[in-house]
Amino acid sequence: MPSPSPLTIATQSVQRLVKEEKYYRKELTQQSERVKKLEAEIKNGGAAADGNAEFVLKQEQKAVDETKAIFAPLNERITEAVQRLEEQIATAESENGPAEEIQKAKEALELGKAVEEPRTA
């Protein structure tokens, strides 16, 4: 099997990073919901019988903060991968590369450009 072209490698890199960003966004949403639930339980006096609800809340808030911290470097990596992909697309088009490969690369490029900064909750 021939080794993948630089265009294919750049395309897969963008796709992987976009998928990773989507996963972290989903994780952030789930963690934020857990924090809200714990805050509501503590506020309503329904804290756990062993009294560690506040500790658990702090741990969950720490997890949310750590997940938020991932987005800045991840978005930088996505931006770099998108730039590399744009360069590879230009090269492939000038060399009359495979149309199917170029089309997949352009689709991945749009996904990479569509990534947005996370909303702080």
XYZ file of N, CA and C in Angstrom:
363
model
N 0.847 -1.176 0.000
C 0.000 0.000 0.000
C 0.893 1.239 0.000
N 0.624 2.161 -0.927
C 1.465 3.366 -0.993
C 1.253 4.242 0.240
N 2.288 4.974 0.595
C 2.170 5.860 1.760
C 1.219 7.016 1.417
N 0.522 7.535 2.428
C -0.430 8.612 2.156
C 0.287 9.883 1.699
N -0.391 10.624 0.860
C 0.181 11.864 0.350
C 0.188 12.924 1.451
N 1.008 13.961 1.299
C 1.006 15.039 2.289
C -0.379 15.684 2.440
N -1.130 15.729 1.351
C -2.487 16.288 1.413
C -3.382 15.416 2.286
N -3.287 14.120 2.132
C -4.089 13.197 2.947
C -3.711 13.311 4.420
N -2.427 13.408 4.691
C -1.962 13.527 6.067
C -2.494 14.819 6.695
N -2.399 15.929 5.970
C -2.883 17.214 6.480
C -4.396 17.183 6.680
N -5.112 16.525 5.766
C -6.571 16.411 5.877
C -6.942 15.627 7.132
N -6.290 14.494 7.339
C -6.592 13.661 8.500
C -6.224 14.361 9.803
N -5.192 15.154 9.774
C -4.779 15.896 10.962
C -5.858 16.891 11.374
N -6.382 17.631 10.411
C -7.447 18.593 10.711
C -8.688 17.858 11.214
N -9.046 16.769 10.549
C -10.228 16.007 10.970
C -10.074 15.499 12.399
N -8.896 14.993 12.746
C -8.649 14.480 14.093
C -8.747 15.588 15.135
N -8.144 16.738 14.847
C -8.180 17.850 15.799
C -9.592 18.395 15.982
N -10.369 18.452 14.902
C -11.757 18.923 15.006
C -12.568 17.938 15.851
N -12.327 16.660 15.641
C -13.021 15.634 16.432
C -12.648 15.762 17.910
N -11.377 15.979 18.188
C -10.908 16.147 19.563
C -11.561 17.377 20.208
N -11.649 18.465 19.458
C -12.267 19.692 19.976
C -13.738 19.461 20.293
N -14.404 18.731 19.426
C -15.823 18.414 19.633
C -16.008 17.581 20.905
N -15.106 16.632 21.128
C -15.158 15.789 22.325
C -14.994 16.641 23.580
N -14.003 17.544 23.581
C -13.779 18.385 24.757
C -14.953 19.334 24.995
N -15.568 19.829 23.936
C -16.736 20.704 24.077
C -17.881 19.925 24.741
N -18.074 18.679 24.320
C -19.114 17.836 24.913
C -18.799 17.567 26.389
N -17.534 17.268 26.675
C -17.115 17.010 28.055
C -17.336 18.246 28.930
N -17.018 19.428 28.399
C -17.215 20.669 29.151
C -18.688 20.879 29.479
N -19.555 20.591 28.537
C -20.999 20.723 28.764
C -21.450 19.785 29.876
N -21.007 18.544 29.825
C -21.391 17.565 30.851
C -20.874 17.973 32.230
N -19.637 18.426 32.283
C -19.067 18.836 33.564
C -19.802 20.054 34.126
N -20.124 21.000 33.270
C -20.845 22.193 33.715
C -22.214 21.828 34.270
N -22.874 20.872 33.643
C -24.174 20.426 34.131
C -24.045 19.768 35.507
N -22.983 18.976 35.709
C -22.767 18.346 37.020
C -22.529 19.402 38.101
N -21.763 20.442 37.760
C -21.490 21.506 38.718
C -22.789 22.216 39.092
N -23.604 22.522 38.101
C -24.887 23.190 38.379
C -25.775 22.321 39.257
N -25.778 21.033 38.996
C -26.593 20.109 39.784
C -26.103 20.071 41.235
N -24.790 19.980 41.418
C -24.229 19.965 42.769
C -24.503 21.275 43.499
N -24.361 22.402 42.797
C -24.645 23.696 43.416
C -26.093 23.771 43.872
N -26.995 23.272 43.040
C -28.410 23.280 43.401
C -28.678 22.389 44.606
N -28.047 21.225 44.662
C -28.225 20.307 45.793
C -27.733 20.943 47.095
N -26.569 21.598 47.014
C -26.014 22.224 48.210
C -26.905 23.381 48.660
N -27.372 24.157 47.697
C -28.221 25.314 47.997
C -29.543 24.874 48.631
N -30.076 23.766 48.196
C -31.361 23.269 48.707
C -31.197 22.421 49.960
N -29.996 22.310 50.467
C -29.768 21.554 51.688
C -29.772 20.052 51.492
N -29.720 19.597 50.281
C -29.739 18.159 50.013
C -28.345 17.593 49.858
N -27.392 18.193 50.528
C -26.002 17.741 50.416
C -25.864 16.308 50.912
N -24.834 15.663 50.441
C -24.606 14.254 50.805
C -24.486 14.111 52.323
N -24.910 12.989 52.824
C -24.925 12.736 54.272
C -23.526 12.769 54.872
N -22.518 12.408 54.088
C -21.164 12.393 54.650
C -20.505 13.771 54.629
N -21.186 14.760 54.101
C -20.713 16.136 54.155
C -19.600 16.477 53.186
N -19.371 15.693 52.190
C -18.289 15.996 51.251
C -18.793 16.644 49.964
N -20.015 17.104 49.941
C -20.588 17.692 48.719
C -19.797 18.914 48.271
N -19.361 19.724 49.227
C -18.606 20.929 48.854
C -17.245 20.556 48.261
N -16.626 19.509 48.789
C -15.357 19.035 48.242
C -15.561 18.526 46.815
N -16.616 17.750 46.625
C -16.923 17.214 45.291
C -17.188 18.367 44.326
N -17.897 19.395 44.793
C -18.177 20.564 43.956
C -16.870 21.239 43.538
N -15.954 21.420 44.473
C -14.660 22.036 44.148
C -13.901 21.201 43.123
N -13.939 19.895 43.285
C -13.255 19.007 42.341
C -13.876 19.112 40.943
N -15.191 19.161 40.884
C -15.881 19.282 39.596
C -15.567 20.634 38.946
N -15.525 21.698 39.757
C -15.192 23.022 39.215
C -13.756 23.035 38.695
N -12.870 22.353 39.398
C -11.477 22.250 38.952
C -11.407 21.510 37.607
N -12.194 20.457 37.466
C -12.227 19.702 36.204
C -12.738 20.584 35.062
N -13.755 21.406 35.351
C -14.284 22.328 34.336
C -13.193 23.305 33.915
N -12.488 23.872 34.890
C -11.417 24.830 34.586
C -10.309 24.184 33.763
N -9.958 22.944 34.110
C -8.908 22.242 33.355
C -9.354 21.967 31.921
N -10.614 21.629 31.751
C -11.124 21.382 30.400
C -11.130 22.675 29.592
N -11.534 23.778 30.216
C -11.527 25.074 29.518
C -10.116 25.447 29.090
N -9.135 25.112 29.919
C -7.740 25.458 29.625
C -7.211 24.713 28.395
N -7.839 23.637 28.033
C -7.397 22.842 26.885
C -7.701 23.542 25.560
N -8.747 24.370 25.537
C -9.213 24.932 24.275
C -8.219 25.875 23.603
N -7.520 26.717 24.358
C -6.600 27.675 23.725
C -5.494 26.969 22.942
N -4.735 26.048 23.572
C -3.695 25.381 22.777
C -4.270 24.489 21.671
N -5.429 23.898 21.932
C -6.046 23.046 20.910
C -6.459 23.883 19.699
N -7.027 25.064 19.951
C -7.425 25.932 18.839
C -6.211 26.431 18.071
N -5.089 26.643 18.761
C -3.853 27.026 18.061
C -3.397 25.895 17.140
N -3.462 24.664 17.655
C -3.071 23.513 16.831
C -3.998 23.363 15.629
N -5.288 23.612 15.827
C -6.234 23.527 14.707
C -5.901 24.594 13.672
N -5.611 25.817 14.130
C -5.265 26.903 13.207
C -4.025 26.550 12.395
N -3.008 26.008 13.067
C -1.783 25.605 12.360
C -2.071 24.497 11.353
N -2.887 23.522 11.749
C -3.215 22.408 10.852
C -4.013 22.911 9.646
N -4.906 23.874 9.866
C -5.690 24.447 8.766
C -4.761 25.170 7.793
N -3.781 25.911 8.317
C -2.831 26.605 7.443
C -2.024 25.609 6.602
N -1.563 24.527 7.254
C -0.824 23.498 6.507
C -1.710 22.873 5.431
N -2.971 22.638 5.789
C -3.889 22.031 4.828
C -4.131 22.964 3.649
N -4.275 24.255 3.922
C -4.454 25.221 2.821
C -3.263 25.183 1.875
N -2.057 25.109 2.446
C -0.846 25.030 1.624
C -0.840 23.749 0.786
N -1.213 22.633 1.404
C -1.233 21.356 0.680
C -2.291 21.352 -0.421
N -3.428 21.993 -0.159
C -4.475 22.078 -1.194
C -3.951 22.881 -2.376
N -3.318 24.013 -2.094
C -2.767 24.847 -3.171
C -1.736 24.068 -3.980
N -0.882 23.340 -3.301
C 0.139 22.532 -3.987
C -0.516 21.449 -4.837
N -1.494 20.755 -4.258
C -2.157 19.668 -4.987
C -2.904 20.198 -6.204
N -3.524 21.361 -6.060
C -4.255 21.933 -7.200
C -3.293 22.368 -8.303
N -2.151 22.927 -7.914
C -1.187 23.356 -8.933
C -0.542 22.161 -9.647
N -0.491 21.024 -8.939
C 0.089 19.815 -9.532
C -0.984 18.895 -10.106
N -2.213 19.370 -10.187
C -3.353 18.587 -10.675
C -3.473 17.256 -9.925
N -3.547 17.354 -8.605
C -3.691 16.170 -7.761
C -5.059 15.539 -7.927
N -5.279 14.397 -7.285
C -6.566 13.699 -7.391
C -7.722 14.586 -6.897
N -8.747 14.721 -7.716
C -9.871 15.607 -7.398
C -10.596 15.159 -6.127
N -10.732 13.852 -5.955
C -11.437 13.334 -4.774
C -10.688 13.707 -3.492
N -9.387 13.578 -3.536
C -8.551 13.913 -2.378
C -8.640 15.409 -2.066
N -8.627 16.231 -3.116
C -8.728 17.686 -2.937
C -10.089 18.049 -2.357
N -11.137 17.381 -2.818
C -12.477 17.662 -2.304
C -12.577 17.311 -0.820
N -12.047 16.163 -0.417
C -12.044 15.778 0.997
C -11.266 16.788 1.827
N -10.159 17.253 1.271
C -9.335 18.235 1.977
C -10.103 19.548 2.167
N -10.834 19.961 1.150
C -11.612 21.204 1.262
C -12.728 21.063 2.296
N -13.334 19.880 2.376
C -14.375 19.643 3.379
C -13.766 19.711 4.781
N -12.603 19.107 4.963
C -11.923 19.152 6.260
C -11.511 20.583 6.595
N -11.123 21.329 5.572
C -10.739 22.723 5.760
C -11.910 23.538 6.301
N -13.084 23.319 5.751
C -14.276 24.022 6.234
C -14.584 23.650 7.680
N -14.433 22.368 8.027
C -14.646 21.939 9.413
C -13.660 22.637 10.350
N -12.418 22.711 9.924
C -11.393 23.346 10.742
C -11.632 24.833 10.937
N -12.096 25.488 9.889
C -12.373 26.918 9.983
C -13.634 27.206 10.810
N -14.516 26.225 10.907
C -15.774 26.414 11.630
C -15.617 26.278 13.145
N -14.466 25.799 13.599
C -14.242 25.638 15.038
C -14.239 27.017 15.675
N -14.975 27.138 16.769
C -15.086 28.435 17.440
C -14.502 28.369 18.836
N -14.246 29.527 19.382
C -13.764 29.596 20.752
C -14.873 29.126 21.682
N -14.531 28.413 22.742
C -15.563 27.931 23.665
C -16.210 29.079 24.421
N -17.484 28.916 24.676
C -18.222 29.900 25.467
C -17.930 29.605 26.930
N -17.600 30.629 27.659
C -17.329 30.410 29.081
C -18.646 30.358 29.825
N -18.827 29.282 30.552
C -20.079 29.078 31.277
C -19.945 29.494 32.718
